[in-house]
PDB file of C-alpha atoms in Angstrom:
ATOM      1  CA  UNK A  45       0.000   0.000   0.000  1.00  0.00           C
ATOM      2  CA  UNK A  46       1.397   3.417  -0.823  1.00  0.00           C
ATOM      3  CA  UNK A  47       0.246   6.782   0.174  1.00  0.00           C
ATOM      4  CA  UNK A  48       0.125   9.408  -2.545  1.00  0.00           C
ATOM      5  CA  UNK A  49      -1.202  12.778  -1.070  1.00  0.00           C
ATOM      6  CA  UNK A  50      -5.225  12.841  -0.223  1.00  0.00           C
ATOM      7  CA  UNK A  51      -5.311   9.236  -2.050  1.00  0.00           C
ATOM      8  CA  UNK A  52      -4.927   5.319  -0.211  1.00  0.00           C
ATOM      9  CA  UNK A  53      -3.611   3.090  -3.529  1.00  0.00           C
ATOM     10  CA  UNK A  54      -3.316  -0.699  -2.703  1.00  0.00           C
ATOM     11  CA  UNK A  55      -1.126  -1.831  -5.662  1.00  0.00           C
ATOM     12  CA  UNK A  56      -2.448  -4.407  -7.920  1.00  0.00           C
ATOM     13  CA  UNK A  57      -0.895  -7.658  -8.393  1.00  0.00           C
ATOM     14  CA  UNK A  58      -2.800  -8.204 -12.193  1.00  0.00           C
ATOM     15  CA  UNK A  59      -5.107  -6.220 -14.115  1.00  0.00           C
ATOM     16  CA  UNK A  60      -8.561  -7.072 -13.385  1.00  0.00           C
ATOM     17  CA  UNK A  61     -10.806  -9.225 -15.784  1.00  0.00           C
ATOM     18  CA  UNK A  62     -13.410  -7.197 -17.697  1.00  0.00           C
ATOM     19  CA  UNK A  63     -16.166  -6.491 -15.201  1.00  0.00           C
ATOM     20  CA  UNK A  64     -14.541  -7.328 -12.739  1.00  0.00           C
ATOM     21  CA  UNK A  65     -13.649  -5.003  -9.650  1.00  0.00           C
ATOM     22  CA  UNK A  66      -9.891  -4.108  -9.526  1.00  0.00           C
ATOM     23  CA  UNK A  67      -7.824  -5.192  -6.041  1.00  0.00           C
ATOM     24  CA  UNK A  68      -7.016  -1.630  -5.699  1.00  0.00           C
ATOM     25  CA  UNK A  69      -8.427   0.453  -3.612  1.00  0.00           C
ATOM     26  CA  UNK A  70      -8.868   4.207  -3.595  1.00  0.00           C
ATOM     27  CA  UNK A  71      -9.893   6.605  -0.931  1.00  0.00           C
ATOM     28  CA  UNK A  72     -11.229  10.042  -2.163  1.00  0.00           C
ATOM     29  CA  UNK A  73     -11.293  12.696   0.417  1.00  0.00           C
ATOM     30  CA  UNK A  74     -14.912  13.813   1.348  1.00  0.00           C
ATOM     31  CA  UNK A  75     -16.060  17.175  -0.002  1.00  0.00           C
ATOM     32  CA  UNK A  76     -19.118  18.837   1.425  1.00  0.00           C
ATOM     33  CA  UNK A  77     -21.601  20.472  -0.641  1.00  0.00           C
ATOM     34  CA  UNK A  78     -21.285  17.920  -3.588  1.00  0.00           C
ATOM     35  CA  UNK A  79     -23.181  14.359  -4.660  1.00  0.00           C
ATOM     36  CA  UNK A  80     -20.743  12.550  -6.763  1.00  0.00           C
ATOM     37  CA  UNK A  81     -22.241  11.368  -9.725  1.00  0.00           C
ATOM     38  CA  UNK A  82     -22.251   7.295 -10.146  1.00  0.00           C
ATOM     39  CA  UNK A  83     -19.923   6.142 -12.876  1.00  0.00           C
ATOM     40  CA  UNK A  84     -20.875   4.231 -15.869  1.00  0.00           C
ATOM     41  CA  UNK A  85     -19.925   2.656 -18.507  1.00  0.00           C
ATOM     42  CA  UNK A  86     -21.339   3.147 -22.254  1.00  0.00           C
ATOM     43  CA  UNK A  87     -20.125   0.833 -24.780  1.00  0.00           C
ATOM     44  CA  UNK A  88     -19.785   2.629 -28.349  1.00  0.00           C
ATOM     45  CA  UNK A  89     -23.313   2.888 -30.263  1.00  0.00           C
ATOM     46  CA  UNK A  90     -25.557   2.897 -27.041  1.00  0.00           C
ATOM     47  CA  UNK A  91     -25.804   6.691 -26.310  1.00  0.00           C
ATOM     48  CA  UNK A  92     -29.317   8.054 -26.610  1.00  0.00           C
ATOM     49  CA  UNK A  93     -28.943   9.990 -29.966  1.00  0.00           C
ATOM     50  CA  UNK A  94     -30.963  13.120 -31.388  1.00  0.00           C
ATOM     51  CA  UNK A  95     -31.111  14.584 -34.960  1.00  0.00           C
ATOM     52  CA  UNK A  96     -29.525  18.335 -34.524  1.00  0.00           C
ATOM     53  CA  UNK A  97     -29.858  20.526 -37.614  1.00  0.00           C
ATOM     54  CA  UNK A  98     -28.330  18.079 -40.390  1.00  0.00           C
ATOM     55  CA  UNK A  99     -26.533  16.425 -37.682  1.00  0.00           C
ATOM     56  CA  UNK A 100     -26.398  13.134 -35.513  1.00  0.00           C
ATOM     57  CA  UNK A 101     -25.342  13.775 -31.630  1.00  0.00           C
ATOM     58  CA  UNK A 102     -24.664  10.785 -29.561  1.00  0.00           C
ATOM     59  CA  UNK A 103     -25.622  12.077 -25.524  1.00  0.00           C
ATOM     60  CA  UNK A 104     -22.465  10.589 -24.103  1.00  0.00           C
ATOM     61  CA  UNK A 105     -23.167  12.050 -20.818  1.00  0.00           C
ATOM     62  CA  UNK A 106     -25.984  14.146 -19.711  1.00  0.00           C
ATOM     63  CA  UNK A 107     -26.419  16.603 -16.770  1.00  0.00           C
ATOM     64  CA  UNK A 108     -28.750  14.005 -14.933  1.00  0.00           C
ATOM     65  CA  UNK A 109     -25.413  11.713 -15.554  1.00  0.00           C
ATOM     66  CA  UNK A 110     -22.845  13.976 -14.484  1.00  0.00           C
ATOM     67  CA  UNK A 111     -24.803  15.727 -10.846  1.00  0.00           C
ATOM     68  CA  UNK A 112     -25.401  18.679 -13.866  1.00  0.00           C
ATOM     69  CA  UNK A 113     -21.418  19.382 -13.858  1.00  0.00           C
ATOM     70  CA  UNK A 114     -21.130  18.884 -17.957  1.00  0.00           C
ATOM     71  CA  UNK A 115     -23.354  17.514 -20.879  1.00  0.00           C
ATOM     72  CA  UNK A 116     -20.987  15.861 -23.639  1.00  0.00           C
ATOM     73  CA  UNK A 117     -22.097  14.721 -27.253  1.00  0.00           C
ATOM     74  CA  UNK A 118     -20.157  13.234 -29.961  1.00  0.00           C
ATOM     75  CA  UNK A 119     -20.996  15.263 -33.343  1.00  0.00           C
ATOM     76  CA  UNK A 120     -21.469  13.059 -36.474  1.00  0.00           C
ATOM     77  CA  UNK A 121     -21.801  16.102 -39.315  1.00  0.00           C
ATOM     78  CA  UNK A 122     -22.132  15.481 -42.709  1.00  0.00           C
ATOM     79  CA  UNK A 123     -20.829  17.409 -45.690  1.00  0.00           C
ATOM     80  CA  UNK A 124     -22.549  20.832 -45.128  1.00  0.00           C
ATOM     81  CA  UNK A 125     -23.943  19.949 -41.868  1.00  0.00           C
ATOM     82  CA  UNK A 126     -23.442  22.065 -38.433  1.00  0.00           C
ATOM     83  CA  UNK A 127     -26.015  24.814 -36.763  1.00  0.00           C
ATOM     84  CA  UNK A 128     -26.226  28.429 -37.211  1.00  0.00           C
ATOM     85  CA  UNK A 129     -24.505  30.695 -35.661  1.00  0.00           C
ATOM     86  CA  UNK A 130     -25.680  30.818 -31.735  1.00  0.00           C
ATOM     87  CA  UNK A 131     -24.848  32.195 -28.457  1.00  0.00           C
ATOM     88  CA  UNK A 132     -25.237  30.298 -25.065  1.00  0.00           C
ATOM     89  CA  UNK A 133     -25.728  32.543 -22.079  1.00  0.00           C
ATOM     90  CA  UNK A 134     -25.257  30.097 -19.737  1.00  0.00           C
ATOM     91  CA  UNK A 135     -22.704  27.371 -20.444  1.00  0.00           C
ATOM     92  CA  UNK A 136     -19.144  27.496 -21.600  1.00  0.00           C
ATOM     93  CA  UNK A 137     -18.590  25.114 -24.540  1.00  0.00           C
ATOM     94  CA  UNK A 138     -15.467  23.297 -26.056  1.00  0.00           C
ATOM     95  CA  UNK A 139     -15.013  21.345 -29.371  1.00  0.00           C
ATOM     96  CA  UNK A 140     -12.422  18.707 -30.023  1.00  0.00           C
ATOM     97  CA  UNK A 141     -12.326  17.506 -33.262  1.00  0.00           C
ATOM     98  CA  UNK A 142     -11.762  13.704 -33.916  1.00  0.00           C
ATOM     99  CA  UNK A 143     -11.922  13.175 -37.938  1.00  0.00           C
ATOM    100  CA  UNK A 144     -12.816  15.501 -40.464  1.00  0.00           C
ATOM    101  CA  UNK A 145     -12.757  18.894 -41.473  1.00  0.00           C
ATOM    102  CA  UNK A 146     -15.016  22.051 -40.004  1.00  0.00           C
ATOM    103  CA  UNK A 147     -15.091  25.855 -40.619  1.00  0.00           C
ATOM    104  CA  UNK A 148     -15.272  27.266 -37.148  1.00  0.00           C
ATOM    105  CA  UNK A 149     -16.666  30.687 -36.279  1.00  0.00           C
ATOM    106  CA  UNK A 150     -15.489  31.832 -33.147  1.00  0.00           C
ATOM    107  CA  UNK A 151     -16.508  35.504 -32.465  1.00  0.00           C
ATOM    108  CA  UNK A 152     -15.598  37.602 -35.494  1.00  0.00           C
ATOM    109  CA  UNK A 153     -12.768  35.273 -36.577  1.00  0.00           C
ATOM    110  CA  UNK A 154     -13.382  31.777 -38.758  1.00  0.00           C
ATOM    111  CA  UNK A 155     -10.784  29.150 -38.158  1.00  0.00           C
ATOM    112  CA  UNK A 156     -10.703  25.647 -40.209  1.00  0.00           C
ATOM    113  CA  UNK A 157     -10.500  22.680 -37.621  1.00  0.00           C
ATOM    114  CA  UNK A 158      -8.982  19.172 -38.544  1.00  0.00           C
ATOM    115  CA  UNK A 159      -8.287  16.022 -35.827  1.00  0.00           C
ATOM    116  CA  UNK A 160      -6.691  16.956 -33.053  1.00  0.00           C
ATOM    117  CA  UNK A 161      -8.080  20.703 -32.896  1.00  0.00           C
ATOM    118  CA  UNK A 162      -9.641  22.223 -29.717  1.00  0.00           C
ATOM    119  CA  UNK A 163     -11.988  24.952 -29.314  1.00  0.00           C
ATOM    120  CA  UNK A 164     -13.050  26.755 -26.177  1.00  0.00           C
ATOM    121  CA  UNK A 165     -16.340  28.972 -26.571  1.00  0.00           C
ATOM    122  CA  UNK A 166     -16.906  31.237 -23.507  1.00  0.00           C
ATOM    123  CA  UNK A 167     -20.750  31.666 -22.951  1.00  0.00           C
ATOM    124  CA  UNK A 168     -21.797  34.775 -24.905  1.00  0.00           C
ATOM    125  CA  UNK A 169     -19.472  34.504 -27.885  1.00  0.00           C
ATOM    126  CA  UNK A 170     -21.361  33.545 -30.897  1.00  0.00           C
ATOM    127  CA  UNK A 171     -20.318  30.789 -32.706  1.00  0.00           C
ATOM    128  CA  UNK A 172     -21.496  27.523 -34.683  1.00  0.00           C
ATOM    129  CA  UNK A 173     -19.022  24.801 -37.027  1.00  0.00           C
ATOM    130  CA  UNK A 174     -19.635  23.687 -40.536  1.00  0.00           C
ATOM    131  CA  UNK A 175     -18.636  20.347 -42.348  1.00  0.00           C
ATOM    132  CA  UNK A 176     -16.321  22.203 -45.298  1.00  0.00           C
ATOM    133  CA  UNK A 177     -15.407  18.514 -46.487  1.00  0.00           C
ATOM    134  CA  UNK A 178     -16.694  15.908 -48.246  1.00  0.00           C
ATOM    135  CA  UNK A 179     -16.237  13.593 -45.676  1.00  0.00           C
ATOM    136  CA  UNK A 180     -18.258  13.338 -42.556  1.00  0.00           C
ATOM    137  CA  UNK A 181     -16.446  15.153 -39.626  1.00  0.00           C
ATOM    138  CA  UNK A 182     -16.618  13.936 -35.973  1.00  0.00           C
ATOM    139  CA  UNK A 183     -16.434  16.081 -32.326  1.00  0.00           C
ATOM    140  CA  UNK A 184     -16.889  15.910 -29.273  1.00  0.00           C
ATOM    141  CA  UNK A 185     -18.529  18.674 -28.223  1.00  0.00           C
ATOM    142  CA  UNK A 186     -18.589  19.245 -24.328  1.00  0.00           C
ATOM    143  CA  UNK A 187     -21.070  21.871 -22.071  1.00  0.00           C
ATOM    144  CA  UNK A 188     -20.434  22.977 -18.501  1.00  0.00           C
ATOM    145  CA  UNK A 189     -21.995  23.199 -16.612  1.00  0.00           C
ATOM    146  CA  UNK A 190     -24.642  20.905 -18.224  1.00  0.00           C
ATOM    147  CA  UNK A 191     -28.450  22.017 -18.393  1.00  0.00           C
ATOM    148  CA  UNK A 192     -28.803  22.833 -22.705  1.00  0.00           C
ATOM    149  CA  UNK A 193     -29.072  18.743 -22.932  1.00  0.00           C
ATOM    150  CA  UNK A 194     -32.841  19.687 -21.907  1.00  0.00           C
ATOM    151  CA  UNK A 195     -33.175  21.878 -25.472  1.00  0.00           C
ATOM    152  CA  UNK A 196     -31.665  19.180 -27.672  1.00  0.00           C
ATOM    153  CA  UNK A 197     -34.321  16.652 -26.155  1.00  0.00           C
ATOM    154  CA  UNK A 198     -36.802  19.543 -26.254  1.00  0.00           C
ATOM    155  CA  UNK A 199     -36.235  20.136 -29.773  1.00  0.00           C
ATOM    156  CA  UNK A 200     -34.394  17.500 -32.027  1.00  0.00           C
ATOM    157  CA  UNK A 201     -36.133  14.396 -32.734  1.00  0.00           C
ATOM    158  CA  UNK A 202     -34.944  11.153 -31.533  1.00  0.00           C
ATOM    159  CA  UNK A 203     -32.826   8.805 -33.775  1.00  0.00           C
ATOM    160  CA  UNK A 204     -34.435   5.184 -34.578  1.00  0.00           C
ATOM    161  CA  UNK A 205     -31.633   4.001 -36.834  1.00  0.00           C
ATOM    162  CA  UNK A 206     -28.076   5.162 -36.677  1.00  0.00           C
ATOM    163  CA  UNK A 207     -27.137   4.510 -40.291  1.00  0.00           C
ATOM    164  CA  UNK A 208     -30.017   6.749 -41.638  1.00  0.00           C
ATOM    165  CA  UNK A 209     -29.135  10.061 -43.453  1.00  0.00           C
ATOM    166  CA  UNK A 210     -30.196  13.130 -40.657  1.00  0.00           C
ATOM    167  CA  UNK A 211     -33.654  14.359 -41.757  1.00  0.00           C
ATOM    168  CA  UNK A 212     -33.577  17.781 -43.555  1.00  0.00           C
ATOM    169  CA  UNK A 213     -33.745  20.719 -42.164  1.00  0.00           C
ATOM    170  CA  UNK A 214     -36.528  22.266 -42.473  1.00  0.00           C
ATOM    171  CA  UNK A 215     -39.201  25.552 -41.321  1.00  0.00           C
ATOM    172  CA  UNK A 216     -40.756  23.721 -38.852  1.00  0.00           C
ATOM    173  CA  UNK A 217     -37.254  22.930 -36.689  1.00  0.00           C
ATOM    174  CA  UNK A 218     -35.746  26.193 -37.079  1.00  0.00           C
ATOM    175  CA  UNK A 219     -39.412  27.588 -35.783  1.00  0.00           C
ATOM    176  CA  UNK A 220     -39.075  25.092 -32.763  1.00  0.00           C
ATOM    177  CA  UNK A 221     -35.335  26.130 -32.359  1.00  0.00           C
ATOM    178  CA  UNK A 222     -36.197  29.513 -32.216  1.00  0.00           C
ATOM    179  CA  UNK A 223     -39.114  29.286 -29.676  1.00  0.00           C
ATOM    180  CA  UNK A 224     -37.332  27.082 -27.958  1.00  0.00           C
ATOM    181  CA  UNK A 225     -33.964  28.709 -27.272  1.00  0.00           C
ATOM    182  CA  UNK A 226     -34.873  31.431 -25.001  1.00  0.00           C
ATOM    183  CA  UNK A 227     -36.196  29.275 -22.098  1.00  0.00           C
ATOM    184  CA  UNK A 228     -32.676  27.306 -22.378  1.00  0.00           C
ATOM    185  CA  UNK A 229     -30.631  30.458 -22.645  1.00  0.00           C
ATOM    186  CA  UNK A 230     -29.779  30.123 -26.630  1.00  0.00           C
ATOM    187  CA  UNK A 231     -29.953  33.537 -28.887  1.00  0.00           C
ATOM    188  CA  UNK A 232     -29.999  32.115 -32.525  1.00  0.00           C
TER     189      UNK A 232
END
């Protein structure tokens, strides 16, 4: 057993067997005024999905997930795919780009992201991304704290198959968007 700081680590003799408990042991200090979240595993495909504007967004974890300290979605955007331009008045917001290619307005400035990029969006800068390839481009797009998962639910319609094209975009979402956005702090 070693000591490292606020942490108790009893050392491992072998890696534990998939889902199985490890032989170590950790001891997290106790912090008032917080409920730790319970941790969970989510194998690849299994997020709840929606349909954002010419988008697919995999809900990796939601507020409800994380005790509301950040809302994270993997972005699956097609060639031409992305949202408008936005502002969120209440949650800071980073991208990381995994594949692909986007146009990213940031402010008054556009940037062109490829794998490996990172964006951080302060609330109250406008901003949206763009799929400027021909191949589809993949984020992870992260909110914190978390609460905006509510307008995506709200808003974008639930995927039923994965492999399906997103629906077009069309009057009636960017109406629902729109009404929409204020209660969840968005400015479209």
């Amino acid at each position: 057993m070693r000591r490292c700081s606020r942490f108790t680590v009893a050392a491992a003799d072998k890696p534990a067997a998939a889902g199985k408990k490890p032989s170590a042991t950790l001891e997290a200090p106790l912090t008032t005024g917080y409920e730790a979240a319970k941790p969970f595993f989510r194998p690849s495909g299994t997020a709840p999905a929606v349909y954002g504007p010419g988008d697919l967004y995999s809900m990796l974890v939601t507020g409800k997930e994380s005790n509301n300290v950040f809302f994270q979605f993997e972005a699956f955007v097609p060639e031409g795919g992305g949202p408008p331009p936005h502002i969120h008045s209440r949650e800071d917001e980073t991208f990381y780009v995994i594949s692909g290619n986007l146009e990213i307005l940031l402010g008054d400035k556009i940037h062109l992201a490829k794998a490996g990029d990172f964006v951080y969006i302060p609330r109250g800068t406008v901003h949206r991304f763009k799929n400027i390839g021909k191949e589809m481009a993949v984020q992870l797009v992260t909110f914190s704290p978390a609460g905006v998962e509510k307008f995506f639910e709200e808003v974008f319609p639930a995927v039923k198959d994965r492999k399906a094209a997103p629906p077009p975009i069309t009057e009636e979402l960017i109406s629902n968007m729109n009404k929409a956005a204020p209660k969840h702090g968005l400015k479209f």
